[in-house]
Short mmCIF file of C-alpha atoms and ligand atoms in Angstrom, two decimals:
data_model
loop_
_atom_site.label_atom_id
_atom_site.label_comp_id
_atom_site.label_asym_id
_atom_site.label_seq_id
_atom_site.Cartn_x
_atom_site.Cartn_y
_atom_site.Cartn_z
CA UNK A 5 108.36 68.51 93.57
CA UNK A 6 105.54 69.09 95.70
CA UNK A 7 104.65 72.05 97.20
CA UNK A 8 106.03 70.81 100.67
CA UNK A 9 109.01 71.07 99.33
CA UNK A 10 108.80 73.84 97.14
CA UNK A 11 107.80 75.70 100.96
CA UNK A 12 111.28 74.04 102.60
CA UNK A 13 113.32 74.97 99.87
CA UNK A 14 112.30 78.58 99.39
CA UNK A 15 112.55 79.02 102.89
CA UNK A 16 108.40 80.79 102.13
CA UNK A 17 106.06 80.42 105.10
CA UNK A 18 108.51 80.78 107.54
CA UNK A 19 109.58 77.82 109.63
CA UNK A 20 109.03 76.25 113.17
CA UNK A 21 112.14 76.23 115.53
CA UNK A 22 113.43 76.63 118.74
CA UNK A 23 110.06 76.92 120.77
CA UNK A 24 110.25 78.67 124.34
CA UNK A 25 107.66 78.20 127.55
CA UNK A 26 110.33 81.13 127.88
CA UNK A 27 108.23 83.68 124.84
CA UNK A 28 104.65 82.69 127.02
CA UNK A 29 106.34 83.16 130.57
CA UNK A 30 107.82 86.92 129.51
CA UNK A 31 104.48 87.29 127.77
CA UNK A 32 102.33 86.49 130.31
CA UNK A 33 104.80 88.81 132.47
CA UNK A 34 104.31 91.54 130.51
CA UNK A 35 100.69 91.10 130.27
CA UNK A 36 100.94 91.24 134.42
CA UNK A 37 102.59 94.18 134.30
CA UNK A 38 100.34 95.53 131.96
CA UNK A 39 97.18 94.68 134.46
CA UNK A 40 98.28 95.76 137.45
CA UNK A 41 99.43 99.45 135.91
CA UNK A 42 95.90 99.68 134.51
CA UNK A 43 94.26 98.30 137.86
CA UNK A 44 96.27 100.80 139.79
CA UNK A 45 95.44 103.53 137.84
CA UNK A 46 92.19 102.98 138.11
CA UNK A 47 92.35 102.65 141.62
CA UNK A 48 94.74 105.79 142.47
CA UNK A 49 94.03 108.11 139.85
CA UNK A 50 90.59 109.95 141.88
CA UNK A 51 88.67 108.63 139.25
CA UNK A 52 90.03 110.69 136.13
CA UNK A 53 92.17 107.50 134.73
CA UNK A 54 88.35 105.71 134.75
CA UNK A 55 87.00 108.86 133.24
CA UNK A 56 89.55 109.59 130.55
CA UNK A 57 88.96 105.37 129.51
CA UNK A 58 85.42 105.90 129.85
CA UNK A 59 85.20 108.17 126.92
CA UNK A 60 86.49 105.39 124.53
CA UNK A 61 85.72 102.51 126.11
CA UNK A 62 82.97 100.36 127.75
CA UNK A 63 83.82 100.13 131.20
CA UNK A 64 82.09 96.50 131.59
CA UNK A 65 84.17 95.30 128.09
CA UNK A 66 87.36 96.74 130.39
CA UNK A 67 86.87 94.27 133.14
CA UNK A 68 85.74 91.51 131.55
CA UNK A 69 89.35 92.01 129.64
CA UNK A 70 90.89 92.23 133.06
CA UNK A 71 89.36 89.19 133.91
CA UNK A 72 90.38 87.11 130.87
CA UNK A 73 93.80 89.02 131.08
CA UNK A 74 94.33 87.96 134.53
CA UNK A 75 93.10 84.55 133.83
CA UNK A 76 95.00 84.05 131.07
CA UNK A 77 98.24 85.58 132.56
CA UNK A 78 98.00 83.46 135.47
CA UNK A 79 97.30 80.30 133.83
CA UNK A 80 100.39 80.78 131.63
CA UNK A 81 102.94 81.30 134.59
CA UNK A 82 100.69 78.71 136.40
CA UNK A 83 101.01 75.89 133.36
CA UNK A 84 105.09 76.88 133.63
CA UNK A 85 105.29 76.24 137.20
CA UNK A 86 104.18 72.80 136.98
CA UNK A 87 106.11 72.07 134.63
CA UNK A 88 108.89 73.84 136.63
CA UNK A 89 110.03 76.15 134.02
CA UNK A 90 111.26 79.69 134.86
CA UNK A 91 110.65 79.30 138.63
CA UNK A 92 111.57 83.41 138.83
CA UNK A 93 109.90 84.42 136.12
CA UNK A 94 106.68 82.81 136.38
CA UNK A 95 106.58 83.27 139.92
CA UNK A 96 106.94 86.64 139.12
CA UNK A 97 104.00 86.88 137.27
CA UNK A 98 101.76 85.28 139.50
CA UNK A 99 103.02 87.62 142.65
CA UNK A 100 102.06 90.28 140.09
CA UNK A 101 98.40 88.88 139.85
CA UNK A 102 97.74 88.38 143.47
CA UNK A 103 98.92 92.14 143.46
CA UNK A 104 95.74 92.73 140.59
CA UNK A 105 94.05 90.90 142.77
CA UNK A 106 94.20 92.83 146.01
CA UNK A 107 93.97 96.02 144.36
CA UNK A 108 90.51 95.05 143.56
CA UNK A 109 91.15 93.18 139.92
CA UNK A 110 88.46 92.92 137.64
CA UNK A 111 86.21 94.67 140.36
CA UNK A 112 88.10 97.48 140.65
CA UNK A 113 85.89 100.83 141.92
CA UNK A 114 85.97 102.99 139.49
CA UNK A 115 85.00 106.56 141.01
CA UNK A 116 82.34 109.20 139.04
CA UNK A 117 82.00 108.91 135.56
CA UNK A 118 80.46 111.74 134.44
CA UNK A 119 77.06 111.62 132.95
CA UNK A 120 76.47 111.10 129.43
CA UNK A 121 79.74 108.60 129.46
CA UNK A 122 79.12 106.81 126.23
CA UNK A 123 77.98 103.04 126.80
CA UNK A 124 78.35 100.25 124.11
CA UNK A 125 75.77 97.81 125.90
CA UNK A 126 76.47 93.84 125.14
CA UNK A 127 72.83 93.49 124.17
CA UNK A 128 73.69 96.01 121.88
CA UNK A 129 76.76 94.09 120.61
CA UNK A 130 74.63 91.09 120.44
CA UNK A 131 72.47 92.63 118.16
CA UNK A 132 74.96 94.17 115.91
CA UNK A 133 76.24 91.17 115.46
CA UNK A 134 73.19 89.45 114.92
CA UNK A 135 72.14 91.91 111.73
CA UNK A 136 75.49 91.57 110.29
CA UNK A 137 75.58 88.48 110.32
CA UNK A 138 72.55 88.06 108.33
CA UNK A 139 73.07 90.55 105.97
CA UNK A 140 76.67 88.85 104.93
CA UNK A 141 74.91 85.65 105.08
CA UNK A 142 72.16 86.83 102.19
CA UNK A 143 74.88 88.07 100.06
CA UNK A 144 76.72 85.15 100.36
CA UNK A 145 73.86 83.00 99.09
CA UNK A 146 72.81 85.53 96.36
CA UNK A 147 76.37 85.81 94.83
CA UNK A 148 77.90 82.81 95.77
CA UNK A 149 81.55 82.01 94.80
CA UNK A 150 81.07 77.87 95.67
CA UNK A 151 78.19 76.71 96.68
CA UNK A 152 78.99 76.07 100.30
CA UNK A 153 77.06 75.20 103.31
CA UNK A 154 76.51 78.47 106.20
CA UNK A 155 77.43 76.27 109.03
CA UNK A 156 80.86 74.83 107.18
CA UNK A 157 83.49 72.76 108.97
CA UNK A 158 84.78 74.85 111.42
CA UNK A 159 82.37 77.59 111.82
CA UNK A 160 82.37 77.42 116.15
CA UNK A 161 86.19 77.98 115.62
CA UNK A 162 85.80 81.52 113.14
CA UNK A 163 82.44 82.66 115.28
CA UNK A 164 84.42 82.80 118.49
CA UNK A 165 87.10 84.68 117.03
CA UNK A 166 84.32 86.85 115.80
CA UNK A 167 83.15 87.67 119.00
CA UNK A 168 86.59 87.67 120.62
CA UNK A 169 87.70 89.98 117.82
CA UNK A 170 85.02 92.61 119.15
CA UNK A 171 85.37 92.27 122.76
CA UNK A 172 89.25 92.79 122.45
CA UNK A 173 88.66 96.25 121.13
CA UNK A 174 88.49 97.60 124.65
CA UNK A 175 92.07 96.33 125.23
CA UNK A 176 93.75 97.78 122.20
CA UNK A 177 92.09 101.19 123.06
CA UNK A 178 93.92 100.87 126.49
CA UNK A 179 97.31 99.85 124.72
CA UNK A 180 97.33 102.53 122.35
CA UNK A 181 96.26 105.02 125.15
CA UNK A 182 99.08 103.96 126.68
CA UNK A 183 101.12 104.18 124.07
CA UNK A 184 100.73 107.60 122.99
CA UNK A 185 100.58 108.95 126.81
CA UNK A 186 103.42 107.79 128.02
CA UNK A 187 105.90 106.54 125.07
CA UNK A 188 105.09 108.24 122.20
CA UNK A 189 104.08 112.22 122.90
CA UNK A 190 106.86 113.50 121.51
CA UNK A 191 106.17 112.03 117.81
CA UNK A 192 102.66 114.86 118.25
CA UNK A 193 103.80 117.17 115.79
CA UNK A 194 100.81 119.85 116.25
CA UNK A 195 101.28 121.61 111.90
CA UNK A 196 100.12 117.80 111.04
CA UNK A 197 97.84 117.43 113.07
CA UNK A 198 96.17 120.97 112.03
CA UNK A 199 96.64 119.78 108.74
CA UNK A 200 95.11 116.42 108.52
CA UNK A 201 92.66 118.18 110.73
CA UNK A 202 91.51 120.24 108.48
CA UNK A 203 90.80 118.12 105.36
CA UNK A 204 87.20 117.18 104.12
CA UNK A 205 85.84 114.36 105.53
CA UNK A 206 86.37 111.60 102.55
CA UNK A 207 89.93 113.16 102.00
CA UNK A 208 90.69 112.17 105.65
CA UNK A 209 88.86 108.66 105.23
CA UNK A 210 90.72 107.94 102.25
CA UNK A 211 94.17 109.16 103.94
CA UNK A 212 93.41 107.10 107.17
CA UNK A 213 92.80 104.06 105.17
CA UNK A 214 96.36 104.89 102.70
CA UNK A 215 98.81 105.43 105.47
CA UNK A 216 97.05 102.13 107.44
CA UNK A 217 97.37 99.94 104.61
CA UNK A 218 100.76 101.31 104.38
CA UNK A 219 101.52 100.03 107.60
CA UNK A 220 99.75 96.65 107.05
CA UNK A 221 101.31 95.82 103.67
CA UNK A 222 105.09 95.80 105.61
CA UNK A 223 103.97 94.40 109.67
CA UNK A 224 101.72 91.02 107.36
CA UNK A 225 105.30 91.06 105.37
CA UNK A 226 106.82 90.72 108.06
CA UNK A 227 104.56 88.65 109.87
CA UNK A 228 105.32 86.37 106.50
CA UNK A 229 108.95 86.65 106.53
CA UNK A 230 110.58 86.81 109.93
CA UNK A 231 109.88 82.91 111.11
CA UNK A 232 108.96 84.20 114.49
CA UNK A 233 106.05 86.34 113.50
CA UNK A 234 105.18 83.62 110.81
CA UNK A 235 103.94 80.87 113.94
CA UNK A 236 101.69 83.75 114.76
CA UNK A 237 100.29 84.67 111.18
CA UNK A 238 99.89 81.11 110.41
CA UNK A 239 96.88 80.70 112.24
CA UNK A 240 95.14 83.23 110.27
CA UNK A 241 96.08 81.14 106.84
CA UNK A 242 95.30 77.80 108.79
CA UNK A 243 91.65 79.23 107.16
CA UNK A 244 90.58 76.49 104.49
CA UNK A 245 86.86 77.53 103.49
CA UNK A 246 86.78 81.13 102.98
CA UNK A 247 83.91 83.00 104.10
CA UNK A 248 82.29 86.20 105.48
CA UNK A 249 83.20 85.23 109.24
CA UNK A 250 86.66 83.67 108.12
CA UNK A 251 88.72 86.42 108.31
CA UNK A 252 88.31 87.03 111.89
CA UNK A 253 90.71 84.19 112.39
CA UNK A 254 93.77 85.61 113.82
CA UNK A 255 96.46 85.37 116.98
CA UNK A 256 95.24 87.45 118.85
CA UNK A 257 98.83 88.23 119.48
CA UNK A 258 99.17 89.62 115.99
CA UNK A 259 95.62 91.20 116.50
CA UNK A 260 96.99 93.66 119.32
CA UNK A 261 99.51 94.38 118.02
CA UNK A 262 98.75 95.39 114.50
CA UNK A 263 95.62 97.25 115.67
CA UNK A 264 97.65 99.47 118.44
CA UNK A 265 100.01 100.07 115.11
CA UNK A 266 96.85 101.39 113.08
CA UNK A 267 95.40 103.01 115.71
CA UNK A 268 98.40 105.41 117.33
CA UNK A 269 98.86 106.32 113.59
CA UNK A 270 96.19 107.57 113.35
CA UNK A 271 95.78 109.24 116.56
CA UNK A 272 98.97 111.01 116.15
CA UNK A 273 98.06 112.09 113.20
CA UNK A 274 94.92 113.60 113.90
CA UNK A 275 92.19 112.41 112.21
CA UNK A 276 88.70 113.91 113.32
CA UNK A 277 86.09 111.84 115.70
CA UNK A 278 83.65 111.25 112.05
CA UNK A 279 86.81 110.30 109.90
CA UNK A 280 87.65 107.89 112.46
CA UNK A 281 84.15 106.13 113.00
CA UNK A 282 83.86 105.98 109.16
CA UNK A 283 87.45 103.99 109.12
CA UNK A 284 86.28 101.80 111.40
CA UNK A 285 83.19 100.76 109.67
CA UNK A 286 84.97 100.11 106.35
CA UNK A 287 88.06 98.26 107.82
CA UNK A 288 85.26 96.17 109.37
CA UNK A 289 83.41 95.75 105.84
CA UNK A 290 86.94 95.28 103.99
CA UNK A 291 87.87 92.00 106.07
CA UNK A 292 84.26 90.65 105.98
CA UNK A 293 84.68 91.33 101.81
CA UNK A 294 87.89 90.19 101.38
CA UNK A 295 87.47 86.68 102.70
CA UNK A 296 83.64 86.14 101.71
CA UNK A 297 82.19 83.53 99.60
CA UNK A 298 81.47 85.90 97.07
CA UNK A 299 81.49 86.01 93.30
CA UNK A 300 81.88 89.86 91.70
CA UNK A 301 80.81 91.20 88.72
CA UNK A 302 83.53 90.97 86.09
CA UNK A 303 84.14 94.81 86.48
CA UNK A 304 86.16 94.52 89.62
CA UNK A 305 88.36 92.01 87.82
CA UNK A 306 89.39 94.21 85.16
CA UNK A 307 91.66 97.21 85.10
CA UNK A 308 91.53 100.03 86.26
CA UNK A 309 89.59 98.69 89.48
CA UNK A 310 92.00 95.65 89.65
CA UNK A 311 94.75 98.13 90.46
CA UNK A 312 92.67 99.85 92.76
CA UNK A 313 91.30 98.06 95.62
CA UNK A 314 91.85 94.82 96.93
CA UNK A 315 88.72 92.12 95.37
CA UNK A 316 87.42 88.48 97.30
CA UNK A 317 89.96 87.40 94.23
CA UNK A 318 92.72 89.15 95.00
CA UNK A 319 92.89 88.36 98.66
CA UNK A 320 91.48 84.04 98.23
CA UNK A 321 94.75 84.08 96.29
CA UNK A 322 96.77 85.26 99.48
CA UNK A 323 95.24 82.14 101.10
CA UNK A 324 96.03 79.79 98.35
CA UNK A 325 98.12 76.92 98.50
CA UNK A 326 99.91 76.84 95.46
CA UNK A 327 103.22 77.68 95.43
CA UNK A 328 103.28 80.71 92.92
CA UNK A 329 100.68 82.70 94.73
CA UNK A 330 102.81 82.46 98.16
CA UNK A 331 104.05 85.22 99.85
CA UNK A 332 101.69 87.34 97.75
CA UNK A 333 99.18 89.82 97.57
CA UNK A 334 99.57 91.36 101.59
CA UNK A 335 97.55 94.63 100.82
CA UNK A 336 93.79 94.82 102.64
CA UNK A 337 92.87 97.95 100.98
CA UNK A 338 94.71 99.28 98.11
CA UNK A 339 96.12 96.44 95.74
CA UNK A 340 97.95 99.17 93.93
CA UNK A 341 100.27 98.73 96.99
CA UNK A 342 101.22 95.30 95.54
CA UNK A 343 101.67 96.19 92.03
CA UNK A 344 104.15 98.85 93.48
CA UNK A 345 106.09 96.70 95.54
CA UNK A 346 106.17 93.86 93.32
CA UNK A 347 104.24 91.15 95.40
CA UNK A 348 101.04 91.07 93.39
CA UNK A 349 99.61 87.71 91.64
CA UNK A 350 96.24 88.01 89.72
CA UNK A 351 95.28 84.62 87.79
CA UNK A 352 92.22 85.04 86.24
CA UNK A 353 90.30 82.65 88.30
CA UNK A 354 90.07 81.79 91.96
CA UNK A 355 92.36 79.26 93.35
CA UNK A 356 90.88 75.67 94.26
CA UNK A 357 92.58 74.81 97.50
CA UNK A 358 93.63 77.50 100.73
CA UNK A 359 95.33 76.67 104.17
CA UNK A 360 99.09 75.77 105.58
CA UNK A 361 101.19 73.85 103.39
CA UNK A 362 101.89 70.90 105.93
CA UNK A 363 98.41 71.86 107.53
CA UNK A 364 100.46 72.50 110.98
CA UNK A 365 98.03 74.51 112.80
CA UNK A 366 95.94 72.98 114.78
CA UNK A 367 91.98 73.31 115.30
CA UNK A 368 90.07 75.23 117.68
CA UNK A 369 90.53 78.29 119.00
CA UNK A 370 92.45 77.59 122.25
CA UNK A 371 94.77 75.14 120.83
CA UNK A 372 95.49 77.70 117.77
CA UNK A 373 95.86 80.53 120.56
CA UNK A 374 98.87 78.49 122.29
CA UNK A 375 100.05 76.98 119.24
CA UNK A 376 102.97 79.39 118.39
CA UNK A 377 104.32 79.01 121.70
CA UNK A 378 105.34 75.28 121.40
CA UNK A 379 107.22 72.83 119.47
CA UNK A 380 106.29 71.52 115.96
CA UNK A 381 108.10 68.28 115.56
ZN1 ZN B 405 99.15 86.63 105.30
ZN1 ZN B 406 93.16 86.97 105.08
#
């Protein structure tokens, strides 16, 4: 039997039905929506919408994600319209823009921001990225796992979700600000908050990264086992040479959503400004590790630190194609999670071969964007 068919007849990976230019109308609708709230608020609010954002986020990262939201958005209901699907719908949508559009869109004015308004500068970005980058790439080559070349097939396709990764984290901020204004303010239960509040600072770290992982292990589960979610998920295991910048392959669909998850978790919660920055950092490191090229020393192999945290080992076999390491290993953190909930697999080597079974996914980053919202024949 080949693994194919081992995939069909387990029903594993999810499959590909029923498509809809009827999921990217509504979504591109709902992005709309989405647009012109935050436009108008911006625009009606005296200036204490932009000065609430401009606490937590980069005012020039928010309207370049206007831009690309409005873009995108319109293009969708656009694409539809030729194709004369969901004539209401879609011309819905692009009323909705032109809306944006008046209002000032990306331009918006944005009145006062107080002084001292913190800034994260794209040169700045640039040169993050730039030091990262060459730090993973030394360790890489110092402890490699295969010897494998920097620039491997693929690599335009896993650097712009790299960068797109980044600039999106402007828009989740906004989402989960969102969120927790206007849907969720009655889940603030204050003794919790004081609580969590009043922990040390690793205590907090190591909670924020528990109840996160919590919530990761079941939405990837999902994302493995409802078919729906799976077209989305699949283009993160489309991966098939695992390195420091693979990881950052992802829908940014699924992206969103799981990082507005994390994110108003821990809000409500009440984690502390430091706890917070330090989570970030290390659920930054953790994807980078978990993908990477990298070969450990045979400590982190062995118990007790096998049960502990999740290894370059432990996650390569999530990525694996063969069969009995599918649907396996969904923790990012704490691979204790798996053990508990029965879904760990642990050979004692790495696996030889990742991707799709089928190989489905297409390459590039726009096609693998649009991918889940059409047909597979
Ligand atoms: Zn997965
Ligand atoms: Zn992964």
């Amino acid at each position: 039997m080949t693994a194919k068919q081992v995939a069909s007849e387990t029903g594993r990976h999810g499959r590909l039905e029923s498509t809809a230019g009827t999921l990217a109308g509504a979504l591109a609708l709902a992005l709309a929506v989405l647009i012109v709230a935050v436009v108008s608020a911006l625009r009606f609010s005296d200036g204490q919408f932009g000065a609430l954002l401009g606490r937590s986020v980069d005012i020039g990262v928010l309207r370049e994600v206007l831009f690309f939201g409005m873009a995108i958005a319109g293009g969708l209901a656009v694409a539809n319209l030729v194709q004369s699907r969901g004539r209401w719908l879609n011309g819905a949508t692009v009323a909705l823009i032109l809306v944006a559009v008046a209002l000032g869109g990306h331009r918006v004015p944005i009145a006062d921001l107080p002084a001292g308004t913190p800034y994260l500068g794209l040169d700045r970005f640039a040169l993050n990225l730039l030091g990262s980058s060459l730090i993973f790439i030394a360790i890489e080559k110092l402890s490699p796992l295969r010897a494998q070349a920097v620039l491997r097939p693929e690599w335009r396709t896993d650097s712009t979700y790299l960068i797109v990764n980044h600039l999106l984290a402007g828009l989740v901020l906004i989402l989960a600000s969102f969120a927790l204004h206007d849907l969720l303010g009655w889940m603030v239960w204050p003794p919790l908050q004081t609580w969590v509040g009043s922990l040390p600072f690793f205590a907090q770290l190591l909670l924020a990264l528990l109840v996160t992982d919590i919530i990761q292990y079941w939405t990837h589960r999902a994302f493995h086992e409802i078919p729906f979610l799976w077209r989305f998920h699949a283009v993160h295991h489309s991966i098939e040479h695992m390195d420091w910048i693979a990881g950052f392959r992802m829908h940014l669909f699924e992206l969103t959503l799981t990082r507005v998850l994390f994110l108003c978790a821990l809000l409500l919660m009440g984690f502390d400004k430091a706890a917070m920055g330090a989570y970030v950092v290390v659920v930054g490191l953790q994807t980078v590790f978990n993908h990477a090229n990298l070969r450990l020393p045979a400590v982190f192999g062995r118990a007790p630190l096998k049960w502990l945290i999740v290894t370059p080992d432990f996650h390569h076999w999530h990525h694996t194609v063969e069969p009995a390491a599918i649907d396996h290993n969904y923790a990012s953190h704490f691979s204790f999670l798996d053990y508990l909930f029965g879904t760990a697999v642990k050979p004692d080597r790495f696996p030889d071969e990742y991707g799709v079974i089928g190989r489905y996914v297409p390459p590039g980053f726009v096609r693998q964007q649009l991918f889940p919202f059409f047909r597979k024949r």
